[in-house]
CSV table of C-alpha atoms in Angstrom, one decimal:
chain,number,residue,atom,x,y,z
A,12,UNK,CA,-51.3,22.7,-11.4
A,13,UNK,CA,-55.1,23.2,-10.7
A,14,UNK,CA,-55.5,24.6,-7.2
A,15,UNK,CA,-57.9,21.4,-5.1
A,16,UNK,CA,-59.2,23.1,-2.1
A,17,UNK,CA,-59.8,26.3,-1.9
A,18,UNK,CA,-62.6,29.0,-1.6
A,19,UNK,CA,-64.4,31.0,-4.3
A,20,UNK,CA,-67.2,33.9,-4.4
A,21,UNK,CA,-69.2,35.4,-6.9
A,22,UNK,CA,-71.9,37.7,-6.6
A,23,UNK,CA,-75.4,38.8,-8.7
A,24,UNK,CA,-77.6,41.7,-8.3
A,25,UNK,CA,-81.5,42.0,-8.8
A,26,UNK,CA,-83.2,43.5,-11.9
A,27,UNK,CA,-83.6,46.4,-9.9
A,28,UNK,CA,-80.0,47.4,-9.2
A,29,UNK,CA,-79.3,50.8,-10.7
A,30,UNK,CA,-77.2,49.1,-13.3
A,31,UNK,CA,-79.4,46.4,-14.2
A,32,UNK,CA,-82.1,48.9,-14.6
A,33,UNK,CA,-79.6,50.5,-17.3
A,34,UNK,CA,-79.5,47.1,-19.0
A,35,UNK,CA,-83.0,46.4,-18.9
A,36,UNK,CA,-84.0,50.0,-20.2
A,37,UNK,CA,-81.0,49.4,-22.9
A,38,UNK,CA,-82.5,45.8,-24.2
A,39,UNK,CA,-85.7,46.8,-24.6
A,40,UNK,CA,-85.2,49.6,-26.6
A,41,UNK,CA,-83.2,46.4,-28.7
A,42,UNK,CA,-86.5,44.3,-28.8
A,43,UNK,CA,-88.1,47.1,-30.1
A,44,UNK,CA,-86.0,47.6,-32.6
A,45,UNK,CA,-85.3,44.0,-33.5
A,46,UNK,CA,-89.2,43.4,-33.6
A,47,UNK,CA,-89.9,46.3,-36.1
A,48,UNK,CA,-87.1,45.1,-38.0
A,49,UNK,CA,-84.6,41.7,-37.4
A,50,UNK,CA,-81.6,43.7,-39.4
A,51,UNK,CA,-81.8,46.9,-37.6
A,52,UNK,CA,-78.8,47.9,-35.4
A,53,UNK,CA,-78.8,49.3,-32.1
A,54,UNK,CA,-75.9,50.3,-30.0
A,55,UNK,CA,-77.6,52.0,-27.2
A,56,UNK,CA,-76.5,53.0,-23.7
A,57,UNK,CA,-78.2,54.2,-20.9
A,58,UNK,CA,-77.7,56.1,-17.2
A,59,UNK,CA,-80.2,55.9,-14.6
A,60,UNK,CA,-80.1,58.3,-11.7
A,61,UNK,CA,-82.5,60.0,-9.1
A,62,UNK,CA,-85.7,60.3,-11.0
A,63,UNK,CA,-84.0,60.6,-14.7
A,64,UNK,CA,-82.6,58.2,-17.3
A,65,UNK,CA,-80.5,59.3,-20.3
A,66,UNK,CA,-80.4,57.0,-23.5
A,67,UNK,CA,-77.2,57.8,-25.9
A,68,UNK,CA,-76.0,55.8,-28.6
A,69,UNK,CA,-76.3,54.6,-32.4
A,70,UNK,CA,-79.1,53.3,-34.2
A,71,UNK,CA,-80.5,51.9,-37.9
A,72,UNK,CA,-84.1,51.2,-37.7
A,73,UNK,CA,-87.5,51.8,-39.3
A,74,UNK,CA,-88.3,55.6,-38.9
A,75,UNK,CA,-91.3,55.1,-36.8
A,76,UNK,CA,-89.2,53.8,-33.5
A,77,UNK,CA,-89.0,57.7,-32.7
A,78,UNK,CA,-88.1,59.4,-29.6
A,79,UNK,CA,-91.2,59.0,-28.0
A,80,UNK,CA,-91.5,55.3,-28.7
A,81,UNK,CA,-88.4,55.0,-26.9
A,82,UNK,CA,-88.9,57.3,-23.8
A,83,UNK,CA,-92.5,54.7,-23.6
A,84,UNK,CA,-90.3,52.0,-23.7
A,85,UNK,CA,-87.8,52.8,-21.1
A,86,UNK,CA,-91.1,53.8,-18.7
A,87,UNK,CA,-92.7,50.5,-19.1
A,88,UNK,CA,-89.1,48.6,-18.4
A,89,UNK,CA,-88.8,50.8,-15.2
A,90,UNK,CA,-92.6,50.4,-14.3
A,91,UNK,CA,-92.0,46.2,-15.0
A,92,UNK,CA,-89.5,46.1,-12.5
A,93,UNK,CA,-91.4,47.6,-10.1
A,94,UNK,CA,-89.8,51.1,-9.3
A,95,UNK,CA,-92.7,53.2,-8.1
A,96,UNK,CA,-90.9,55.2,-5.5
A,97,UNK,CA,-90.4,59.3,-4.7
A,98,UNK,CA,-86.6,59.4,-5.7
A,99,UNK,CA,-87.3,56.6,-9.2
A,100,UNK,CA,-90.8,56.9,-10.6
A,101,UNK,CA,-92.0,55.0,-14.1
A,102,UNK,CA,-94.4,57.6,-14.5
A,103,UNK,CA,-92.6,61.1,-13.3
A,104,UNK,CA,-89.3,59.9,-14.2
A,105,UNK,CA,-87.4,62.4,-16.8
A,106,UNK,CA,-86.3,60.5,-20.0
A,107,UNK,CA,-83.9,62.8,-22.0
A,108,UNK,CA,-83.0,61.2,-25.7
A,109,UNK,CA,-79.8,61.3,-27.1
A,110,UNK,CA,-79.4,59.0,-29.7
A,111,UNK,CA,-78.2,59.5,-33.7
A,112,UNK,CA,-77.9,57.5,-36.6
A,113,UNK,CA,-75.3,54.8,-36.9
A,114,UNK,CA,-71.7,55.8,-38.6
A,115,UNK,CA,-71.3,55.2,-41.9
A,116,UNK,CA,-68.2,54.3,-41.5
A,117,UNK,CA,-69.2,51.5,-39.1
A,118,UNK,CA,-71.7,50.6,-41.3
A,119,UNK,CA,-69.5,50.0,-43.8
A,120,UNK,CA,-67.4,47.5,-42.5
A,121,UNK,CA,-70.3,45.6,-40.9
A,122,UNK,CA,-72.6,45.4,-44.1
A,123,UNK,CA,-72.0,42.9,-46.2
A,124,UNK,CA,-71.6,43.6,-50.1
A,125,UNK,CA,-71.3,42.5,-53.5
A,126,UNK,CA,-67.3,41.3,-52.9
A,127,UNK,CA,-68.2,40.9,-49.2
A,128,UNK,CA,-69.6,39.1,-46.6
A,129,UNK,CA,-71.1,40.7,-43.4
A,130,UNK,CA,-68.3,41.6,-41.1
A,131,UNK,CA,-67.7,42.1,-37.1
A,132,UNK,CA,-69.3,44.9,-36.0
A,133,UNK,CA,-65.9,45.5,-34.1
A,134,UNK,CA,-62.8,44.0,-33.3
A,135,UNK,CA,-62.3,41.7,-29.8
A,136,UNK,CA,-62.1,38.7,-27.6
A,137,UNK,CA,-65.1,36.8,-26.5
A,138,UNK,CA,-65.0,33.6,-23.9
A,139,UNK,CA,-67.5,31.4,-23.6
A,140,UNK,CA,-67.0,28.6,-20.5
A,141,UNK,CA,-69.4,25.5,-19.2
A,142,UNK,CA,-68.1,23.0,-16.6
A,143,UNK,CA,-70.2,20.0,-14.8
A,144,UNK,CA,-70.5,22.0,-11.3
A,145,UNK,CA,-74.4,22.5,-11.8
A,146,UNK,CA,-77.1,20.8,-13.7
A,147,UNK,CA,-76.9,24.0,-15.9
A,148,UNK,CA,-73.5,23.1,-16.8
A,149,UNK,CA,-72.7,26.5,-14.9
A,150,UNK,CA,-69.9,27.8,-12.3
A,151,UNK,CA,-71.9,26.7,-8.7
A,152,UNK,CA,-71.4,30.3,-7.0
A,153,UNK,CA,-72.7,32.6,-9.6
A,154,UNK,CA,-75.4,30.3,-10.3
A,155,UNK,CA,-76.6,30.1,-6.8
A,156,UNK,CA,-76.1,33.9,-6.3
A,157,UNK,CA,-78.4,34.0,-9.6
A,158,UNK,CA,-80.8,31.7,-8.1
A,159,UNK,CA,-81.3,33.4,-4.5
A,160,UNK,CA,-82.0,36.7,-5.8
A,161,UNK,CA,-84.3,35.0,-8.9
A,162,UNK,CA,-86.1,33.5,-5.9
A,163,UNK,CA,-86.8,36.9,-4.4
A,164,UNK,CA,-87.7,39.0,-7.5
A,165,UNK,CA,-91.0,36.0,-7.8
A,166,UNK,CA,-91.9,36.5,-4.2
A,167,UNK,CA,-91.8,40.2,-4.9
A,168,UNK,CA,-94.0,40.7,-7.7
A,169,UNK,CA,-96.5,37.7,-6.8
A,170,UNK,CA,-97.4,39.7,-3.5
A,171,UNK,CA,-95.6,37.0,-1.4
A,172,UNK,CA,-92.8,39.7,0.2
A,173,UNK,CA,-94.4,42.8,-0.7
A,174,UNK,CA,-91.9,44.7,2.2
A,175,UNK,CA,-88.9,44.4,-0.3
A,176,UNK,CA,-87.9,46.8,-3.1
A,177,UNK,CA,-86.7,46.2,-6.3
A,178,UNK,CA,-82.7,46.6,-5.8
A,179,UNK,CA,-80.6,43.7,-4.1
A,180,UNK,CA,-77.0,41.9,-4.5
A,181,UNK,CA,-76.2,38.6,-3.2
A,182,UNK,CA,-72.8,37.0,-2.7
A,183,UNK,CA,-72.1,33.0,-2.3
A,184,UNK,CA,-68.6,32.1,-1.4
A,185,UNK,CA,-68.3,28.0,-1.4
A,186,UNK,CA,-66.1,25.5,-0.2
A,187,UNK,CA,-64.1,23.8,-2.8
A,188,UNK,CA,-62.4,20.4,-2.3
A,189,UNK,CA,-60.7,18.0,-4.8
A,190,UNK,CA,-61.4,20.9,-6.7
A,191,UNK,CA,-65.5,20.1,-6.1
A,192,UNK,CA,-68.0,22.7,-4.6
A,193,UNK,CA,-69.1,20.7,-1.1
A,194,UNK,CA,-70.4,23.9,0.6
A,195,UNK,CA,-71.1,27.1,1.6
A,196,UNK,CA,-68.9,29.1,3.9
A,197,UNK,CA,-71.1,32.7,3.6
A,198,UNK,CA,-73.8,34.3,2.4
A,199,UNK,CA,-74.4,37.9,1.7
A,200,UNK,CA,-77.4,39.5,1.3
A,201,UNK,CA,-78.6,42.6,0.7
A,202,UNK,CA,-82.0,43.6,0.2
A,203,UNK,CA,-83.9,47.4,-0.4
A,204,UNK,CA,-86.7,47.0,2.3
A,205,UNK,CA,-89.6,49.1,3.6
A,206,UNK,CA,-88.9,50.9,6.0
A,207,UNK,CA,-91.3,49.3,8.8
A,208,UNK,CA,-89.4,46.5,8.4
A,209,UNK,CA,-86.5,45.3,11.0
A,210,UNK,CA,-83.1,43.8,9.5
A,211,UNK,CA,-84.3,40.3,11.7
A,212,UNK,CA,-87.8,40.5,9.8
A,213,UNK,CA,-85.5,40.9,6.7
A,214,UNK,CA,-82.9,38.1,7.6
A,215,UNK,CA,-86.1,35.7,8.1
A,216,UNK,CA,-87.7,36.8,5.1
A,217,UNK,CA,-85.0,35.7,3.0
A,218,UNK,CA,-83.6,33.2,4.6
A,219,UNK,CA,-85.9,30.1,2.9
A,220,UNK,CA,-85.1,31.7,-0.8
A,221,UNK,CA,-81.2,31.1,-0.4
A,222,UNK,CA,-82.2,27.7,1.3
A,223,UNK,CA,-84.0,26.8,-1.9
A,224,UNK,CA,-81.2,27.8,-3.9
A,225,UNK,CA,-78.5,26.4,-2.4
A,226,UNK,CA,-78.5,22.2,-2.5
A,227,UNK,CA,-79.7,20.2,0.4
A,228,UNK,CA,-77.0,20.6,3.8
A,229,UNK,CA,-75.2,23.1,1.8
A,230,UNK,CA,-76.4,26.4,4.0
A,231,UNK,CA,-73.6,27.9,5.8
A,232,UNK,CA,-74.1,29.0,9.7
A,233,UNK,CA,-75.6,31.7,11.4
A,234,UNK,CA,-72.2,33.5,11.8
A,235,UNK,CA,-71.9,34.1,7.8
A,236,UNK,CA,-74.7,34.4,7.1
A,237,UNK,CA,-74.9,38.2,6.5
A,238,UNK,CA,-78.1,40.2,5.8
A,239,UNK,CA,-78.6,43.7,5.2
A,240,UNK,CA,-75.0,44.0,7.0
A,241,UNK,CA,-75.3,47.7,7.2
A,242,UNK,CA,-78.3,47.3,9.2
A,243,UNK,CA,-80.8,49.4,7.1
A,244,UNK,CA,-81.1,49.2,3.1
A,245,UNK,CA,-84.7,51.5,2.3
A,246,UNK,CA,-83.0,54.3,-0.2
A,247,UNK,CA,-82.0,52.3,-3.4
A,248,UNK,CA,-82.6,51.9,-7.1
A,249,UNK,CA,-80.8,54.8,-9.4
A,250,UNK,CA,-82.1,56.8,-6.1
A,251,UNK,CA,-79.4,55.4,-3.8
A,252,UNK,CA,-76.6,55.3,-6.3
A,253,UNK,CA,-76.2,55.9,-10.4
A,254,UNK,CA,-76.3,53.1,-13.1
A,255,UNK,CA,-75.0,52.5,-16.2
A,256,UNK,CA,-75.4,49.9,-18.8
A,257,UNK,CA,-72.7,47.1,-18.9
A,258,UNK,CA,-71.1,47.7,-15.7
A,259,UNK,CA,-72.3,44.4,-14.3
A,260,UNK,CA,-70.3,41.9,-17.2
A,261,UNK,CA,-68.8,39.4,-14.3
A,262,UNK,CA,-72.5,38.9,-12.7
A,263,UNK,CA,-73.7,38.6,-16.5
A,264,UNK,CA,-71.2,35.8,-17.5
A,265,UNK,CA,-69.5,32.9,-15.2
A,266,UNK,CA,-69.3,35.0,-11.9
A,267,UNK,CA,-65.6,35.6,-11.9
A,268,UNK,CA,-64.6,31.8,-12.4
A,269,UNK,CA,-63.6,32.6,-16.4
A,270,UNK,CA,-61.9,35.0,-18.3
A,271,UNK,CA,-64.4,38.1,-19.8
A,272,UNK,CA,-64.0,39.7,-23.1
A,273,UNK,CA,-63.8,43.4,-23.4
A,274,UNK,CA,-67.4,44.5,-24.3
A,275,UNK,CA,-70.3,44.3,-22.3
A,276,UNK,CA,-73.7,42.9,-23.9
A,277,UNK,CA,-76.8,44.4,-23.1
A,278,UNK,CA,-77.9,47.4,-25.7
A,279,UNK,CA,-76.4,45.1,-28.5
A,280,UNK,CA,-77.8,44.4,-31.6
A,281,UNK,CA,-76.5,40.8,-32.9
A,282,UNK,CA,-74.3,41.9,-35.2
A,283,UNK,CA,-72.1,43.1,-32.2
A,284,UNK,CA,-69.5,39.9,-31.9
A,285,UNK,CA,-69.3,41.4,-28.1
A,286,UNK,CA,-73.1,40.0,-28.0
A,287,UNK,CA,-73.3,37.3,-30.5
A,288,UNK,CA,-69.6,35.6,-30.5
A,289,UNK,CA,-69.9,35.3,-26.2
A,290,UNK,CA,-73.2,33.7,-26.8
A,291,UNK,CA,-71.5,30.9,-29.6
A,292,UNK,CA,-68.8,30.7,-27.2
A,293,UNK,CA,-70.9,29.5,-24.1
A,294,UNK,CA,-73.2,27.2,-26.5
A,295,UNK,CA,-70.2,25.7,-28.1
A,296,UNK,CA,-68.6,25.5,-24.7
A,297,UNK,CA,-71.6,23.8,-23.1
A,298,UNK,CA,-72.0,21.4,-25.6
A,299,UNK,CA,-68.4,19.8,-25.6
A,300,UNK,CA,-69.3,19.2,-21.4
A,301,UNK,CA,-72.8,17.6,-22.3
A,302,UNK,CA,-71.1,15.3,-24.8
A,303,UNK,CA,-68.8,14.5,-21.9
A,304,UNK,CA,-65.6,15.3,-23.9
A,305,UNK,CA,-64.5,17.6,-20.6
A,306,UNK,CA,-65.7,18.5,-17.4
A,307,UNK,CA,-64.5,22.1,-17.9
A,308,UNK,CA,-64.3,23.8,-20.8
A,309,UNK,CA,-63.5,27.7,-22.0
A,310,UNK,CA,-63.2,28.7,-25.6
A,311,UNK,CA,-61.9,32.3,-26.6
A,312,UNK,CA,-63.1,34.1,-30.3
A,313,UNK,CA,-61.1,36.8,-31.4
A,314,UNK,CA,-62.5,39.1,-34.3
A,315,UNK,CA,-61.4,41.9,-36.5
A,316,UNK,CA,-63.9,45.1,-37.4
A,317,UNK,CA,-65.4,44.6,-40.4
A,318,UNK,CA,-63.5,41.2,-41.1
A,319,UNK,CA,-66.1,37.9,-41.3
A,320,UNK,CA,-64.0,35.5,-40.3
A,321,UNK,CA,-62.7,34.6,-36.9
A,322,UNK,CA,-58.8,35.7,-35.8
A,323,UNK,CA,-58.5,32.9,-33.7
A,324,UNK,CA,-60.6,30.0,-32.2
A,325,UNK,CA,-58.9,28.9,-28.9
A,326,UNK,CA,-59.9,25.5,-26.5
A,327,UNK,CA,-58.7,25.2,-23.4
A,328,UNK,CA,-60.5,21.4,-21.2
A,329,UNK,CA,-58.2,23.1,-18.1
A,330,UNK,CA,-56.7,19.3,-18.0
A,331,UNK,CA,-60.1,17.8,-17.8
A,332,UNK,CA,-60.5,17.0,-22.2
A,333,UNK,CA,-60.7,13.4,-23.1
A,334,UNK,CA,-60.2,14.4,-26.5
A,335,UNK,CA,-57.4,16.7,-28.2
A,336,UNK,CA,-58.3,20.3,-27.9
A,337,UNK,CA,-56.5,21.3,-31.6
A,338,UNK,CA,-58.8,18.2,-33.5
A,339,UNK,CA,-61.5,19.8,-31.4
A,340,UNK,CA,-61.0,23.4,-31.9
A,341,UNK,CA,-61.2,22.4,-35.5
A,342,UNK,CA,-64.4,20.1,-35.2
A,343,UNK,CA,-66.3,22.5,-33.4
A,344,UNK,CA,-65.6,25.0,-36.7
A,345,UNK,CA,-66.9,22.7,-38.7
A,346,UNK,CA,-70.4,22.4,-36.5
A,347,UNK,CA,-70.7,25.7,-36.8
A,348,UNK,CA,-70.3,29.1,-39.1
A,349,UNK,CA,-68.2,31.6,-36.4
A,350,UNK,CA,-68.6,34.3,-39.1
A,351,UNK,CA,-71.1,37.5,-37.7
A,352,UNK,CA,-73.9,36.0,-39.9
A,353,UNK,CA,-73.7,32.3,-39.4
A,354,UNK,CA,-73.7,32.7,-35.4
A,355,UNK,CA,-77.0,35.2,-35.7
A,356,UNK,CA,-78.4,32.3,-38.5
A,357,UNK,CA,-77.1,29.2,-36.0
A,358,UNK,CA,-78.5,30.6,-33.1
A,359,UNK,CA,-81.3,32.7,-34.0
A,360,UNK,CA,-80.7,35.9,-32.8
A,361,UNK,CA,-82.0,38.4,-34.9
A,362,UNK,CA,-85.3,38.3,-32.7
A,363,UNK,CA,-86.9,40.5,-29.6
A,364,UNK,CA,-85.1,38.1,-27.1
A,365,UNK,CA,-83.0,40.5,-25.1
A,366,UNK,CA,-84.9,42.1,-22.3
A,367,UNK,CA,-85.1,38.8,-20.5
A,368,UNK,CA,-81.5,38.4,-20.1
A,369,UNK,CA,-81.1,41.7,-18.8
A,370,UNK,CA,-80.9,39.9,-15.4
A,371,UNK,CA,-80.0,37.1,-13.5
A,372,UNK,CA,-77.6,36.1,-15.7
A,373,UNK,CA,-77.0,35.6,-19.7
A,374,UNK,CA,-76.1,31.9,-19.5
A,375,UNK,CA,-77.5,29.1,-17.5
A,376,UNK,CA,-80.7,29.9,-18.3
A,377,UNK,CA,-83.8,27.4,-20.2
A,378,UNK,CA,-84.0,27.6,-23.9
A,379,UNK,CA,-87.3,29.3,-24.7
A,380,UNK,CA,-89.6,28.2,-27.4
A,381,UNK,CA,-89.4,31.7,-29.2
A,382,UNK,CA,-86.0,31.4,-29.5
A,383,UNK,CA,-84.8,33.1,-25.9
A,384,UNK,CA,-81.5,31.6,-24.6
A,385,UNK,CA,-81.2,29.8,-27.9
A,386,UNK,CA,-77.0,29.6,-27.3
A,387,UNK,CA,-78.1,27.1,-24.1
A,388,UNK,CA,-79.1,24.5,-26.2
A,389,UNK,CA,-77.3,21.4,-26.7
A,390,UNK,CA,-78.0,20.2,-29.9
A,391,UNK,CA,-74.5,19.5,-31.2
A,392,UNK,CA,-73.7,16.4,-28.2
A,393,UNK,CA,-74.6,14.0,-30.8
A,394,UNK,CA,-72.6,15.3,-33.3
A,395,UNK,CA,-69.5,15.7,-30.8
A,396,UNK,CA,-69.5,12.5,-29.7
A,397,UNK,CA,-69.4,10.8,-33.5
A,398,UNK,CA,-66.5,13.1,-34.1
A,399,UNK,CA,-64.9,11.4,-31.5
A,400,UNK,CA,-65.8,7.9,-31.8
């Protein structure tokens, strides 16, 4: 039995938490890539600690994405954020290189041939989830968390709260009943600040961005509402603590409120099902809760290396479906090709569209007219309902 009345929390972090800066640094290196050449692959990782980032991983690309282009690259991503500081510099920050050339022996698995179509760049399971708590078709406390902290980053770089840094987490916890978000019960927020500036100043400061995000009567009182609660937040960035690419895969997906496949995204070329087969997941997900066939919906992909097809295809409408989830499992395969190459041709991906999901969330974001966010369209309702008419 679904649980009716409960709470739940889920949490985000800025684009300049030492993680985030990982993914950021990690994606853009992937535009660049992708930009020089849609096909190439990138599997790249990066760390990010006092004044220094390392960049590891695998690559297949046009020769003249050097070293040095991506050592620029990783400065301009830092510098974009806004990390200008004595401990994590843009501009004095060490960038030490170590990436090689793809494995063949990955490569051959992945490439398709002759007798053989383009295969999984590894094996896994992928989820994808949607339900009708937000206009986004998102979980409500991740996509508040998302939207405080959004809020912040704008008022940062237009000049409008120029006494905040770069790194910051948020945490929403709301009030479920009937199984419906009503409220929230506490807010956490914690924000890098200068160092002039009092944890009151700081509480005040944020305090209108988390009322804009949260819905009208929503705010929870003064007593959880919790600011800065160690009192002082001025050391931060990879300075205050190290970072690594993909260790933020709950704040990048549904918050905690769905299941999460075993790879992370960011540093991902397309051909990675971790990347691409999450993304189908959510837009196929999404869809069946715009067409109205569910108010909750979570599909799971499972893949094979070097194998095209998909292993499994699982729908689960958590008791909400109006329709059965095997005929729908099957009609959503038809919609679309789940194989590596039909998801990158369905949805577009083999663009520069990474960097911007980097933060704030991959899903519940507005398609983009270059293709960005391309898996939150919802294109398929139509097609969804007539299957079911």
């Amino acid at each position: 039995m679904v649980k009716a009345n409960y709470l739940f929390t889920s949490e985000s972090v800025s684009e300049g938490h030492p993680d985030k800066v990982c993914d950021r640094i990690s994606d853009v290196i992937v535009d660049a890539f992708l930009a020089a050449d849609p096909y190439a692959r990138v599997a790249l990782e990066t760390l990010a600690t006092t004044n220094c980032v390392v960049l590891a991983g695998e690559v297949r690309g046009p020769e003249h994405i050097t070293n040095e282009v991506m050592v620029e690259a990783a400065r301009r991503a830092v510098r974009a954020i806004g990390y200008e500081q004595d401990g994590f510099h843009w501009k004095t920050m060490d960038v030490l290189v170590r990436v090689h050339q793809q494995s063949v022996d990955i490569a051959q698995g992945v490439d398709a041939a002759t007798d053989k179509e383009e295969g999984a760049g590894d094996q896994g399971i992928m989820f994808g989830y949607a339900c009708d708590e937000t206009p986004e078709l998102m979980p409500a406390p991740i996509q508040f968390a998302h939207a405080i902290l959004h809020s912040l980053s704008e008022a940062r770089h237009t000049g409008e709260a120029p006494m905040l840094g770069p790194d910051a987490k948020s945490q929403v916890t709301l009030h479920y009943q009937n199984g419906r978000p009503v409220r929230a019960m506490s807010i956490v927020l914690s924000t890098q600040h200068d160092a002039t500036v009092s944890q009151k100043e700081v509480r005040e400061i944020v305090r209108p961005h988390v009322l804009r995000a949260l819905p009208a009567g929503w705010m929870c009182d003064e007593d959880h509402f919790y600011v800065n609660p160690t009192g002082r937040f001025v050391i931060g960035g990879p300075d205050g603590d190290c970072g690594l690419t993909g260790r933020k895969i709950i704040v990048d997906t549904y918050g905690g409120a769905a299941p999460h496949g075993g790879g992370a995204f960011s540093g991902k070329d397309p051909t990675k099902v971790d990347r691409s087969a999450a993304y189908a997941a959510r837009y196929l997900a999404k869809n069946v809760v715009a067409a109205g066939l569910a108010r909750r919906c979570l599909i799971q992909l499972s893949y094979a290396i070097g194998v095209a097809r998909p292993l499994s295809v699982y729908v689960d409408t958590q008791g909400t479906g109006a329709v059965d989830e095997d005929r729908l499992s099957v009609i959503l395969q038809d919609l679309m090709n789940l194989n590596p190459r039909g998801i990158r041709e369905h949805l577009g991906l083999n663009k520069p569209i990474y960097a911007r999901t980097a933060a704030y969330g991959h899903f519940g974001r507005m398609p983009e007219e270059d293709g960005g966010f391309s898996w939150e369209k919802t294109d398929l309702v139509e097609a969804l309902k007539t299957a079911f008419r």
